[in-house]
Amino acid sequence: MSAYIVLVITGDPGDAAMIEETLSKARDGPFITEWVQELSAGLQRLRKGGIDIVLVDLYLQDSVGVNTFDALFQLVPPVPIMVLADDENEPAAIEAVQRGAQGYLSKGFFSNALTPQALRSIIERKKVEEALFVEKERARVTLESIGDGVLSTDVACNVTYLNAEAERLTGWTRQEALGRPIAEVLHLIDSETRQPARNPVETVIANKKNMAMYARSLLVRRDGYEAPIEDSIAPIFDRHGQVTGAVVTFRDVSEAHAMARKMAHLAEHDYLTGLPNRLLLYDRLTQAIAYAERHHTAIAVLFLDLDNFKHINDSLGHSIGDALLESVSKRLVAQVRHSDTVSRLGGDEFVVLVLEDTNAEHSTITAEKIIGALSEPHHLSGNELHITTSIGISLFPADGADAETLIKNADTAMYYAKKKGKNNFQFFNGDMNARAVERQLTEVELRRAIDGNEFVLHYQPKVDLASGKVTGAEALIRWQHAQRGMVLPDSFIAVAEDSGLIVPIGGVVLRKACEQLKEWLAAGFEEFAVSVNVSALEFRDRRFVSKVRQTLAETGVPPNLLQLELTESVLMRNIDTSISVLHELKEMGVQLAIDDFGTGYSSLSYLSQFPIDVLKIDQSFVQTITGNKGNGIIVSAVIGMGTSLNQRVIAEGVETQEQLDFLNEHHCDEGQGYLFGAAIPAEEFRHFLGTDNATEAKESHMRQ
Ligand code: C2E
Ligand code: MG
Ligand code: MG
C-alpha cells in the first residue's frame, strides 16, 4: 500500500512537529507529512497534486478564519480537509465543517495514537464518496440522454423519478410527478376497450419479476394526446433482496406502427397507382369465391390490357407513360362500385373484380363504362393522349373454380378482344382455350417448318407512279403447310415473335430473298431492289448486322439492292441503339424503309435522325384517302414530309384508280397494292417483270 501524503498548513511549528511525529508512528498505512506555514504555499503545493488530505489551521499569517478553508475547498473539492482547532477558534472550525470540511481535529488529539486511523478512514471514505458521485452522475446522464422514457416508483407505486423522455411522453415534470401514484402519471388505457388498463407495476412488485406491458396499451399524455407504447417493467431490489420499487421503461411506438402499416400496404399495393397488386387481388378473389360459393352468387373477372400503350411509353417516355397509367387507374376506380376491386398486375395490365348477383349483367355494364371512360382523351403535361383498352371477362363459377384459373381465362379472352381489333370486350368461352392450344401447336409446327424448309416467299411489285415502272418487290413470307395449305403471315408471325422463332425464320427469308434476286439479276433483268420485313426481335438481335453482311457477301447481291423494312415501334423502342444499328446498315449500303408509317407514335425529331431512305404510308390511310378527309390530309402531309427529308414515299395497299389519282396529284413517288398486283410466287413474278427473256424485258420497259 502506498503512503498517504498529508499536507499540514499551520504557522505553529510545534503543532506541525507533533502531528508529524504522531503520524510517523502509524504502523499500517504509512503517512508522509509535508508542512507549509502559509495558505499561499499550501495552495501552491495542492496545485501540484498528490495530496490525500489537508490538515489546516484556519488562522495563518496570510489568511484568517473560515476564508482559509474556502480557498482550499474551492481549489480541490475532492481532497478531504480537516481543520486544526483549539477551544477558542472552534466556532470557525464548525462553520468550515458545515461548508464541506470533513471534520476538525482538536489540539488535544494531535498526539493521539488514534489520529492516524481516523485520518485514514476519512481519506478512504472521501474516495468512495467521490467514486459514488461519479457513478451516480454517469447514471443520471445516461438516463437523461437515452431515447426511452424511464420512470421509477417506490414500493407503494408512487413515482420517485422520471427522466427527460418520460417527462416528454407523459407530459408531467419531475417535480410535479414526484410522490404521485404511477397510474396518474403513466395514464394507460386499452386501445380497444378504451378502459383504463391495469397498471402492471403493482403486479411486478408483488411477483418480483420483470414483465412486458400489454401490447394494446395506449399512453394518454397529460394534454390528451394518445400514443401506442411498448415496454417493460422491472422490480428494484435492495441489498437484502427486498423489493423497494420498480423501474418502467417505455417508448412511443406510433412511428414504428405507422412504418409497419406502410410496409404492409406496400407489399400489397402497386407503388405507382396505389391500387391493390397481384398478391392482394388473389387474396380478395379467393375470399370473393368463398363468399359466392356460400351465397350462390357470381363473380366477374375483367382482365384489361391497354391498346398500344407500349408505343406511348416508348415514344413519349416513361414519365408520361406512368402519368397515363395513373390517369387510367383513377378512371377505372371511378367506374366501379365500392364493393368491386380494381388492381394493377403490372405494366399496362389491370384486373377488375365485379361482384355479381346470379346473372352476369354488371360485368357487361362495367366493361362498357370502362371502355367509354378510358377512351376520353387524357391531358398529361401538355399532351393530349388517346388510349383504348381491350377487356377479357371470365365468370365464376362457369369459367373456373379458383383465382388462378379465372384470371388466366380472362387473360385469354382479353387476347381475343385484341384480335377482334382492340377497344372491345369479350367473354371467355371454352373454344378460346382450344385456340390457345392451337397456338401452342403452331409453335411446335413452326420449329418443324424451319427444318423442313416449308417457307416460301411471294413477291409484290412496287411501282414508280410517274413512269409506271416496277422499281422493286417486297418479299412476303408464306408457309406451305402440309394440311393447312398456304398459310399467311398474320396467322403465324405473332407466334413466331412470341417464341423467338422469328429470328431463324427471318434469317431464312433474308437468304431466300437475296438468292432469288441474284437469280433474277443473273437472268439479265434490269436491276431492282427487293425488300424484306424485319421484326423487332431480329432487329434487336446483336448478330443482325453481321448476318445481313454475311448474306449479302455469300449471295453476291449488291447491298444497295436490298431494302430492309422496319416498323416505327421497332425503331422507337430503344432509340440510341436503333440509331447506331441503322447507321451500321447504312454504311454497308443497304436501303432502309419505315413500314406501316403512321400507325405508331413516332417522334418526328428522332425520325429525322434515322438514316431512312423510304417511308411506306400504311394502307389504312391509303384505303380511306377519299372517304375520310382527314386521312387524305395525313397522306399528303407524309408525302410532303418525305420529300423535305429527302425520302421516297411509297403508298401501301393501293386498290383503286381513285386512290392512285389522289396519290399522283400529290406527287407520291411509288405505290404498292392490288391495283398493281398482289404478292405472287417468284416464277410468276418473273413473268410479271416482262418475259423470261431479259432482252425482251428491257425492251418492254423501254416501250412503256
Ligand atoms: P406489310 O409489310 O405491311 O406487307 C403488306 C401486306 O399488305 C401484305 O400482307 C400484302 O399482301 C398486303 N397487301 C398488299 N397490297 C394490298 C392491298 O392492295 N390491299 C390489301 N388489303 N392488302 C394488301 P401479308 O403478305 O399477309 O403480310 C402481312 C404482314 O406480315 C406484313 O405487312 C409484314 O408486316 C408481315 N410479314 C410478311 N412477311 C414477313 C417476313 O418475312 N418477316 C416478317 N418479320 N414479317 C413479315
Ligand atoms: Mg412490309
Ligand atoms: Mg406495311
Coordinates of N, CA and C and ligand atoms in Angstrom, one line a residue, residues 474 533 565 567 595-597 616-619 652 672, ligand 3:
E474 N -41.5 -6.5 -102.8 CA -41.5 -6.8 -101.4 C -41.6 -8.3 -101.2
N533 N -39.0 -7.8 -94.7 CA -39.5 -7.3 -93.4 C -38.7 -7.8 -92.3
E565 N -37.3 -3.4 -94.3 CA -38.5 -2.7 -93.8 C -38.6 -2.9 -92.3
T567 N -40.7 -1.4 -88.7 CA -41.9 -0.5 -88.3 C -41.4 0.5 -87.3
D595 N -41.9 0.9 -92.4 CA -43.1 0.2 -92.8 C -44.3 0.7 -92.0
D596 N -45.4 0.6 -92.6 CA -46.7 0.9 -91.9 C -46.6 2.3 -91.2
F597 N -46.0 3.2 -91.9 CA -45.8 4.5 -91.3 C -47.1 5.2 -91.0
K616 N -43.1 4.1 -96.0 CA -44.2 3.4 -96.6 C -45.5 3.8 -95.8
I617 N -46.3 4.6 -96.4 CA -47.6 5.0 -95.8 C -48.5 3.8 -95.6
D618 N -48.9 3.6 -94.3 CA -49.7 2.4 -94.0 C -51.0 2.4 -94.9
Q619 N -51.4 1.2 -95.2 CA -52.5 1.0 -96.1 C -53.8 1.5 -95.6
E652 N -48.9 2.2 -99.5 CA -49.2 0.8 -99.4 C -50.7 0.6 -99.7
Q672 N -47.9 0.6 -104.0 CA -47.8 -0.9 -103.9 C -49.2 -1.3 -103.5
Ligands
MG3 MG -46.9 -2.3 -94.4

